PDB file of C-alpha atoms in Angstrom:
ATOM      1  CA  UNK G   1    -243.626-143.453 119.961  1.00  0.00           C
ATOM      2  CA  UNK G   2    -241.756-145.899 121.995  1.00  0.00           C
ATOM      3  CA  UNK G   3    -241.632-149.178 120.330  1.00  0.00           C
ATOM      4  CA  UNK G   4    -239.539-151.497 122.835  1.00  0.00           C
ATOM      5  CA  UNK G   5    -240.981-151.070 126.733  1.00  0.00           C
ATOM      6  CA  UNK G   6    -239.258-152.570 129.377  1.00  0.00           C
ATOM      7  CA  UNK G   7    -240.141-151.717 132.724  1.00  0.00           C
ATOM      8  CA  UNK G   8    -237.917-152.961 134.755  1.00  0.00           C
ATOM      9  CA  UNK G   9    -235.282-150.564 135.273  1.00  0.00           C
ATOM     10  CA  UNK G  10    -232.884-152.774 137.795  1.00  0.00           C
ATOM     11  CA  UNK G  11    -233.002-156.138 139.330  1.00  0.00           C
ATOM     12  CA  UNK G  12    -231.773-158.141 142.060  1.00  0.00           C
ATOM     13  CA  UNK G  13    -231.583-161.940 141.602  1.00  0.00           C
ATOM     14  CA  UNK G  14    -229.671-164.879 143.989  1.00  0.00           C
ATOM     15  CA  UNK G  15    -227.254-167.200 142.177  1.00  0.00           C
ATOM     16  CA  UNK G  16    -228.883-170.110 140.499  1.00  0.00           C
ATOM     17  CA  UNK G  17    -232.133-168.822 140.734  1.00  0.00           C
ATOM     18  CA  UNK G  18    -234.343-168.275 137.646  1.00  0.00           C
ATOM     19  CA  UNK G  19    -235.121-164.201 136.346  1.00  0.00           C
ATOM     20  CA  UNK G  20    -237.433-163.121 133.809  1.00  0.00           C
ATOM     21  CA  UNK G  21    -236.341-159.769 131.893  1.00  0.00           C
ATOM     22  CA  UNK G  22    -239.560-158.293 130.513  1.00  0.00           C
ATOM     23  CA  UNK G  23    -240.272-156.640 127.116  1.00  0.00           C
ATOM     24  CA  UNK G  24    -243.261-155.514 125.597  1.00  0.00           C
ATOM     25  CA  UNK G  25    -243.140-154.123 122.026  1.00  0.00           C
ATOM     26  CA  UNK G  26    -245.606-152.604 119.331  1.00  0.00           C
ATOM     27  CA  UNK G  27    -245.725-152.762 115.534  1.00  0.00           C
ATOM     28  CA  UNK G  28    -248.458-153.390 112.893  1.00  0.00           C
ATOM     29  CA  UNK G  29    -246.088-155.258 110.989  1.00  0.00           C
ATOM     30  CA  UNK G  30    -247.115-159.011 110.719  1.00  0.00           C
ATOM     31  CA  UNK G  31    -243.283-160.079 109.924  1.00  0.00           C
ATOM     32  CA  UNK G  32    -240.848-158.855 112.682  1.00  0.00           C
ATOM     33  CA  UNK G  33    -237.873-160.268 114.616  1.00  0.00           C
ATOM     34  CA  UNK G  34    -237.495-159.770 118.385  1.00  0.00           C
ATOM     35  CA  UNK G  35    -233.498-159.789 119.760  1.00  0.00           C
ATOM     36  CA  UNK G  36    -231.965-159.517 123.553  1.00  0.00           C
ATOM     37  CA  UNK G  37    -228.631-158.438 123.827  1.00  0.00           C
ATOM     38  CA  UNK G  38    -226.100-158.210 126.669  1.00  0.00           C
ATOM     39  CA  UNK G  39    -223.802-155.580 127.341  1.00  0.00           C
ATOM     40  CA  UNK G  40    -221.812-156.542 130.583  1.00  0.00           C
ATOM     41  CA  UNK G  41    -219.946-153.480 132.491  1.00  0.00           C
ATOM     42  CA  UNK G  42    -217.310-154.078 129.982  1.00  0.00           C
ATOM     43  CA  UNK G  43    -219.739-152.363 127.333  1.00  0.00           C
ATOM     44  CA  UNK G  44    -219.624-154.931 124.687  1.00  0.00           C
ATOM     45  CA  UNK G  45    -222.817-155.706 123.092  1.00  0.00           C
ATOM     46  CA  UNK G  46    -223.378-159.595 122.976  1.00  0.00           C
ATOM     47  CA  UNK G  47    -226.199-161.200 121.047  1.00  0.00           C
ATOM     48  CA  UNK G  48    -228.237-163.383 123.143  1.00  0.00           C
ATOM     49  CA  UNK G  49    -231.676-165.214 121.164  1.00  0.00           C
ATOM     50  CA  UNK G  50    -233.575-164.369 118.518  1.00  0.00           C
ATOM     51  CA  UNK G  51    -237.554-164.834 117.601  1.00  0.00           C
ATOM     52  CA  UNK G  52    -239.076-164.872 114.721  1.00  0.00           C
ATOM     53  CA  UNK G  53    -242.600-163.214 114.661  1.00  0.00           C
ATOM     54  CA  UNK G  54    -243.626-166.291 112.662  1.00  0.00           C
ATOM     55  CA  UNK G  55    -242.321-168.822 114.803  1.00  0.00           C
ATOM     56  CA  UNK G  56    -244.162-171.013 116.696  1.00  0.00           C
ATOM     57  CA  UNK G  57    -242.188-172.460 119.967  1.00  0.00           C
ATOM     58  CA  UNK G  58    -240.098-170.489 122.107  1.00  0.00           C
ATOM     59  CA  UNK G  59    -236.940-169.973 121.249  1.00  0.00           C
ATOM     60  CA  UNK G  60    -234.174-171.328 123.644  1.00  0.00           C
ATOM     61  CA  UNK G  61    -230.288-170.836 123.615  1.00  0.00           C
ATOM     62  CA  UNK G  62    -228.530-172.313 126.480  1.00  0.00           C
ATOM     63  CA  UNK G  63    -229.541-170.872 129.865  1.00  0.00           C
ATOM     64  CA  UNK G  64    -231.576-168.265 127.820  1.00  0.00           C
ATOM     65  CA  UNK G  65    -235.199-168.944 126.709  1.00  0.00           C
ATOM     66  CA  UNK G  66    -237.152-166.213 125.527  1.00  0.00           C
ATOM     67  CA  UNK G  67    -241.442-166.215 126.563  1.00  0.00           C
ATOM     68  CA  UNK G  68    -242.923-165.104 123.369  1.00  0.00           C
ATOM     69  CA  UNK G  69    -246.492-163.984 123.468  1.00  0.00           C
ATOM     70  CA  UNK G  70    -247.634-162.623 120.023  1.00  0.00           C
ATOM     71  CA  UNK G  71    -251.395-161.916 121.171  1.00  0.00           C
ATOM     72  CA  UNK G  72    -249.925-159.401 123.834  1.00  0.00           C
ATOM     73  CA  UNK G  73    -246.759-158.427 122.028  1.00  0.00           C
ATOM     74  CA  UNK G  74    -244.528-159.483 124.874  1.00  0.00           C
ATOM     75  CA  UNK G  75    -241.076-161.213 124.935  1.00  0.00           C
ATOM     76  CA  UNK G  76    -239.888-161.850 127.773  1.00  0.00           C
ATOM     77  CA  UNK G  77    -236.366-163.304 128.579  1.00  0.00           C
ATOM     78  CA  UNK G  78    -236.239-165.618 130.926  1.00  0.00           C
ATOM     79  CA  UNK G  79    -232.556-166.930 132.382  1.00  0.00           C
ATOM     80  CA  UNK G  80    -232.592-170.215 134.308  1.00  0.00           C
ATOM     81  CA  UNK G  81    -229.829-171.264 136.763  1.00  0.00           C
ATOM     82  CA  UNK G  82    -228.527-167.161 137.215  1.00  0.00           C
ATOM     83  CA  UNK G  83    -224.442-167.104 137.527  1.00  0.00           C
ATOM     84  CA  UNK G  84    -222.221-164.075 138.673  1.00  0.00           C
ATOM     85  CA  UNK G  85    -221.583-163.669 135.285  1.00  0.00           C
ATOM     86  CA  UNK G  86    -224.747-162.767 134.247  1.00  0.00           C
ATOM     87  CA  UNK G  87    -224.878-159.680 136.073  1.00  0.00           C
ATOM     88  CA  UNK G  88    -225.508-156.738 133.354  1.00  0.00           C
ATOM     89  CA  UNK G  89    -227.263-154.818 130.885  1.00  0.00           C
ATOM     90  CA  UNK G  90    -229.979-156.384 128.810  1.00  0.00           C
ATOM     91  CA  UNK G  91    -231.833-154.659 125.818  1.00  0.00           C
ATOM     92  CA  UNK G  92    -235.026-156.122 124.210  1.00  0.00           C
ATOM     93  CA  UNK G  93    -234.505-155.184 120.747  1.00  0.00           C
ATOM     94  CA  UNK G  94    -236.769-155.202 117.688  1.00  0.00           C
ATOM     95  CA  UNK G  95    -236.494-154.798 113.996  1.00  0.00           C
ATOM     96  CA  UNK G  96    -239.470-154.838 111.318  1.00  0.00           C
ATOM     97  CA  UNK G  97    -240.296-156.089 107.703  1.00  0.00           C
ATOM     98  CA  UNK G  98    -241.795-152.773 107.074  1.00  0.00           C
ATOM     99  CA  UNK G  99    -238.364-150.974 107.858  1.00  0.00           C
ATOM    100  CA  UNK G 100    -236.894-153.258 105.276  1.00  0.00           C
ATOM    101  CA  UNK G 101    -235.399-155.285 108.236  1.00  0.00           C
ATOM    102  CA  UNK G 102    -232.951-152.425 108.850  1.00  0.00           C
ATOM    103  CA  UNK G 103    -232.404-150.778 111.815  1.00  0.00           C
ATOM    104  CA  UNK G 104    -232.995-151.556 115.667  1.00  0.00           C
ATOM    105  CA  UNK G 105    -235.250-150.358 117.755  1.00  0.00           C
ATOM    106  CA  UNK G 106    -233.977-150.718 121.363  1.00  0.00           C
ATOM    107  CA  UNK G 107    -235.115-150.728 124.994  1.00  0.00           C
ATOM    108  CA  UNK G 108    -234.179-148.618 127.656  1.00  0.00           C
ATOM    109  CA  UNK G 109    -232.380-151.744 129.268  1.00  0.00           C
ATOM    110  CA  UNK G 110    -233.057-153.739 132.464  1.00  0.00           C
ATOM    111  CA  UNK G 111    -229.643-153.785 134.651  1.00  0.00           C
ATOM    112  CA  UNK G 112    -229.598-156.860 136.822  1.00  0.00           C
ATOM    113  CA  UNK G 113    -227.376-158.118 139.782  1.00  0.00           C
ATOM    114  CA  UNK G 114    -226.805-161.057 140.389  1.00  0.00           C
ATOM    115  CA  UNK G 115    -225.896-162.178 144.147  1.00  0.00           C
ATOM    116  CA  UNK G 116    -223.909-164.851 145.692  1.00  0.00           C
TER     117      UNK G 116
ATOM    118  CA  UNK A   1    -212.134-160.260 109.294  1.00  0.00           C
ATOM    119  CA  UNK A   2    -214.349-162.343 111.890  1.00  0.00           C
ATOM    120  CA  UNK A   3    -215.367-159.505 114.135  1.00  0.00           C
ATOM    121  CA  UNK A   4    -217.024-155.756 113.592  1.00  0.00           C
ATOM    122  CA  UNK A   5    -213.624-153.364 114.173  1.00  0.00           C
ATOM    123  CA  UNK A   6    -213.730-149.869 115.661  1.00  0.00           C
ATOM    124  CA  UNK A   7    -211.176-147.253 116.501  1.00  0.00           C
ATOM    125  CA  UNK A   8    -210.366-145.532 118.334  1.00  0.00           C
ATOM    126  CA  UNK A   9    -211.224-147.209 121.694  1.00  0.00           C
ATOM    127  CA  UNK A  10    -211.619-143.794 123.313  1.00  0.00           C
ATOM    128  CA  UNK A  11    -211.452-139.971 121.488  1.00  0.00           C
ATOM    129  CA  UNK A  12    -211.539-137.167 123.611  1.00  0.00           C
ATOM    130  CA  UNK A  13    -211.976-133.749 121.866  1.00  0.00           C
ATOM    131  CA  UNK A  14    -212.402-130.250 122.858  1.00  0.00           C
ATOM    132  CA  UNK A  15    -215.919-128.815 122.531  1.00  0.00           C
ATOM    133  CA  UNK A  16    -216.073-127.502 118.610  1.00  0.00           C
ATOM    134  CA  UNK A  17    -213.685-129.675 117.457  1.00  0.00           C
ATOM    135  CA  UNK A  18    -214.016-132.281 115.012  1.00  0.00           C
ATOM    136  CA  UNK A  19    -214.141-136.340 115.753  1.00  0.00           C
ATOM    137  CA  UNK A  20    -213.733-139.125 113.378  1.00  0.00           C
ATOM    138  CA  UNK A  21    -214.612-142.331 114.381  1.00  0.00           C
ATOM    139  CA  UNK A  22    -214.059-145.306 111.909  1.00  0.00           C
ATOM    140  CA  UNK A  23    -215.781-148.826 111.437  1.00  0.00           C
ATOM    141  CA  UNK A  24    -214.537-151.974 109.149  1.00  0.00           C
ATOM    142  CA  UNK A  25    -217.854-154.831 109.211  1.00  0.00           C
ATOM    143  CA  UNK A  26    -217.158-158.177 109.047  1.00  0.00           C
ATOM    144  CA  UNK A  27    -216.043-159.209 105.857  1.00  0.00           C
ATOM    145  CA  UNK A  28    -218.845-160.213 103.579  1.00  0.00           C
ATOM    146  CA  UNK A  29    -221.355-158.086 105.471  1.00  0.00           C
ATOM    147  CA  UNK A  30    -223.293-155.768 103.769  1.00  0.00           C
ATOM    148  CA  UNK A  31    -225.012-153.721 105.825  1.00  0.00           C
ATOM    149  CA  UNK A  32    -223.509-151.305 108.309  1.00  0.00           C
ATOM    150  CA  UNK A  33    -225.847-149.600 111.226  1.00  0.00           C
ATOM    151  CA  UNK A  34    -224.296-146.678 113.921  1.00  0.00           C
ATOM    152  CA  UNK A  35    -225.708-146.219 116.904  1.00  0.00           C
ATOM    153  CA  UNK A  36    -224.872-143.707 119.760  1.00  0.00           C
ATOM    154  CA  UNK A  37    -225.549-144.864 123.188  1.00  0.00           C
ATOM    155  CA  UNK A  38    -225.569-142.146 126.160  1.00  0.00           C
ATOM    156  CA  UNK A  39    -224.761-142.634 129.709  1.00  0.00           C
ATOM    157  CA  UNK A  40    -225.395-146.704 129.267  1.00  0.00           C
ATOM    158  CA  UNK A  41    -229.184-146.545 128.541  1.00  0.00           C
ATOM    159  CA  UNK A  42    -230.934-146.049 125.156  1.00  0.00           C
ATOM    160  CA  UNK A  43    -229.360-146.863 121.586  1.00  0.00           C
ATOM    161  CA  UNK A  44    -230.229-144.215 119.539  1.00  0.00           C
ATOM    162  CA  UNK A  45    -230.119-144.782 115.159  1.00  0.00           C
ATOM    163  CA  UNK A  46    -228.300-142.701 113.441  1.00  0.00           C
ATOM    164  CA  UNK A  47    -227.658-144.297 109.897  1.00  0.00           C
ATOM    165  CA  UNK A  48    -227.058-147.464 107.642  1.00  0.00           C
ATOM    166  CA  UNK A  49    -225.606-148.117 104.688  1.00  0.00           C
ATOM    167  CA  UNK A  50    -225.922-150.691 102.164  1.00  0.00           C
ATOM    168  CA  UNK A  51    -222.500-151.412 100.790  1.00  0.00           C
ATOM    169  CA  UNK A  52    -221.560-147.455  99.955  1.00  0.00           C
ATOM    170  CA  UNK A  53    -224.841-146.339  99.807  1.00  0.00           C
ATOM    171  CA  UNK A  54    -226.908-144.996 102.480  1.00  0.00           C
ATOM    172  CA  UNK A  55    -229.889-146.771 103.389  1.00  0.00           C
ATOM    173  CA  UNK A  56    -231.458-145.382 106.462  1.00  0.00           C
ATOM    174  CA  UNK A  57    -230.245-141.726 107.524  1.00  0.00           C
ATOM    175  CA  UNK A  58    -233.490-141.228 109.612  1.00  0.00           C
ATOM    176  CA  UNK A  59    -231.296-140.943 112.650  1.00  0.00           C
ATOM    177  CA  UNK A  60    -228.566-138.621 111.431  1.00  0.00           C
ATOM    178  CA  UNK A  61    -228.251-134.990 112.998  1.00  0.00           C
ATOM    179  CA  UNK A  62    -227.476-133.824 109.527  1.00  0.00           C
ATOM    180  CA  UNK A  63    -225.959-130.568 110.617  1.00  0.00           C
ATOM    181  CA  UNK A  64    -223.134-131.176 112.325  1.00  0.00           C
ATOM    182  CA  UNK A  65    -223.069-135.890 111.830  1.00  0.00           C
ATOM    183  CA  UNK A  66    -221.706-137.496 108.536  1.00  0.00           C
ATOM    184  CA  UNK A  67    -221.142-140.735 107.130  1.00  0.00           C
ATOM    185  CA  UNK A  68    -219.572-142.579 104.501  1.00  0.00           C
ATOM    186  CA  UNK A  69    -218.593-145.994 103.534  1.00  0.00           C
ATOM    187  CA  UNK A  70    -216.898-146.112 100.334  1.00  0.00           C
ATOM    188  CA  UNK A  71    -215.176-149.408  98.779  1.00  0.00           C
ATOM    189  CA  UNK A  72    -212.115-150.921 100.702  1.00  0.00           C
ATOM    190  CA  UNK A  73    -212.512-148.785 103.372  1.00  0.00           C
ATOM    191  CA  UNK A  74    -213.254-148.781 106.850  1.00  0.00           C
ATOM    192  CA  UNK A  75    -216.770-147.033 107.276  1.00  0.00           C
ATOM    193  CA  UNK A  76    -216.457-143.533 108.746  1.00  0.00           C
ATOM    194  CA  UNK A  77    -218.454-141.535 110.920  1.00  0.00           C
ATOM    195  CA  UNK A  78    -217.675-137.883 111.507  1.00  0.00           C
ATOM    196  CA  UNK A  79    -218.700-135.393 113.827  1.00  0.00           C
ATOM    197  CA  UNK A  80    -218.047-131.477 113.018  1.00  0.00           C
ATOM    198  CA  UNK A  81    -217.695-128.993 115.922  1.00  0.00           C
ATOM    199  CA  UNK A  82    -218.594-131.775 118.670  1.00  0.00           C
ATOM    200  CA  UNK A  83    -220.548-130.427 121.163  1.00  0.00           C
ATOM    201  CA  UNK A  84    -221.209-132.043 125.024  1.00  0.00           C
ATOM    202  CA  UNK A  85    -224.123-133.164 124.453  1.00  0.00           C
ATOM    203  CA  UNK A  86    -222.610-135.679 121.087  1.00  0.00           C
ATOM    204  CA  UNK A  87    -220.332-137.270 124.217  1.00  0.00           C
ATOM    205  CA  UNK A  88    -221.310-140.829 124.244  1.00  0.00           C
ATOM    206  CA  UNK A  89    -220.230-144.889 123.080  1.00  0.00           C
ATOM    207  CA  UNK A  90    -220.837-144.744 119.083  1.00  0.00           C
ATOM    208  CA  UNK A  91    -221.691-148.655 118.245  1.00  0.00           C
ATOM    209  CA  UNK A  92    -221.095-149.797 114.902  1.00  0.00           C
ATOM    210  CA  UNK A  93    -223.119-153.095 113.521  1.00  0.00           C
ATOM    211  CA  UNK A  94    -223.035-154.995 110.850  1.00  0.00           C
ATOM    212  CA  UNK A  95    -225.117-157.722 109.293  1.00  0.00           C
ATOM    213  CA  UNK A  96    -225.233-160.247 106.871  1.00  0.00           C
ATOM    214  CA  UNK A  97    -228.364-159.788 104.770  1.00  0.00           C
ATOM    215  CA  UNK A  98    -230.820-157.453 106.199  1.00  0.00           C
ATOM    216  CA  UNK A  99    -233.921-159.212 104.790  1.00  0.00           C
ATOM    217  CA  UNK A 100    -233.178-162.485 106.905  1.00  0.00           C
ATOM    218  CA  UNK A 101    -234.030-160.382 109.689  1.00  0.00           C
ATOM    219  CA  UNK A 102    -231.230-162.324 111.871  1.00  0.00           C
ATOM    220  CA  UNK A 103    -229.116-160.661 114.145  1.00  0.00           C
ATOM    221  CA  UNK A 104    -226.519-157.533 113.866  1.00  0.00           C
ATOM    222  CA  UNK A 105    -222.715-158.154 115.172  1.00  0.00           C
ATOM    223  CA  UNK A 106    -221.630-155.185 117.272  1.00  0.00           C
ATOM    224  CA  UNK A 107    -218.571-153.831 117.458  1.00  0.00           C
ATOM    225  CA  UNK A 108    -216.799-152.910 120.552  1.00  0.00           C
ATOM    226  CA  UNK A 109    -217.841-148.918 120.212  1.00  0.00           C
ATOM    227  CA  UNK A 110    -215.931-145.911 120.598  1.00  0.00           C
ATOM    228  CA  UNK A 111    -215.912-143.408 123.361  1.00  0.00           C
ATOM    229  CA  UNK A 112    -216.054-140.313 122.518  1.00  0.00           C
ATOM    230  CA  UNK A 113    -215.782-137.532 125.510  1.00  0.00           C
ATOM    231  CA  UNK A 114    -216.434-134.134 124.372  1.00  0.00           C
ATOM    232  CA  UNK A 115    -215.077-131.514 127.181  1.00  0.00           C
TER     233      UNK A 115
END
């Protein structure tokens, strides 16, 4: 069963203006972690934020803050003030206590565009 | 060194040949993870080891796909009689301390095009 779902296959967003990348995810483990990486045309994979399952605010990296809603198992990335730069490949990525915190489980990626 | 390592870059091979891809983690990581990603979309598992010793092979098409990582040695990942459908970016990881639950460094990946 899919564990990481993100719908959004492709979007379109105007410089400086604010997109939200969305992920939903599902696991009966209370103690999880919740990633989003970047992988830019280039195909490197760059690590973006980080939540904790047990944390309690939002957590925030630069440009990047990520909408975490435990009830509905959603984290959503949210990227304020979009540059040309930030045109790529994001993955919502998850990985669980009861998988002794090993592997990732990915989503199938949102590609977004950002134009000038 | 500061930074996951891969080579090659790219490796094409002929359809039933084999491919060897290697993998060095960043010093004073423990845990390695390979992934294959397809066409840009979905990373798929394939295994992890702890030090030299495998800890997740749920992923691994044990048929044809092996693994090691033995001391003072890049981390290998081999592929016996490739077939088209194993063409693909192979992504190795590595991370600190797997219990902290923090993130996994990825290394640049390998292309591998099987014709």
């Amino acid at each position: 069963a899919q564990k990481i779902t993100q719908t959004q296959p492709g979007m379109f967003v105007q410089e400086k203006e604010a997109v939200t990348l969305d992920c939903t995810y599902d696991t009966s483990d209370q103690s999880y972690g919740l990633f989003w990486y970047k992988q830019p045309s280039s195909g490197e994979m760059i690590f973006l934020i980080y939540q904790g399952s047990y944390d309690e605010q939002n957590a925030t990296e630069g440009r990047y803050s990520l909408n975490f809603q435990k009830a509905r198992k959603s984290a959503n990335l949210v990227i304020s003030a979009s540059q040309l730069g930030d045109s790529a490949m994001y993955f919502c990525a998850m990985r669980e206590a009861t998988d002794s915190w090993g592997k990732f489980q990915f989503g199938a990626g949102t590609q977004v565009v950002v134009t000038p | 060194g500061e930074e996951v390592a891969q080579t090659p870059k790219h490796l094409v091979r002929g359809e039933g040949q084999k491919a060897k891809l290697y993998c060095a983690p960043i010093k004073g990581h423990s845990y390695v993870f390979w992934y294959q990603q397809v066409l840009k979309n979905e990373f798929k598992f394939l295994i992890s080891f702890q030090n030299e010793n495998v800890f997740d092979e749920t992923g691994m098409p044990k048929e044809r796909f092996s693994a090691k990582c033995l001391p003072n040695s890049p981390c290998s990942l081999e592929i016996q009689a490739t077939k088209l459908e194993d063409s693909a970016v192979y992504f190795c990881a590595s991370s600190q301390n797997a219990r902290t639950g923090r993130e996994q460094y990825f290394g640049p990946g390998t292309r591998l095009t099987v014709t």
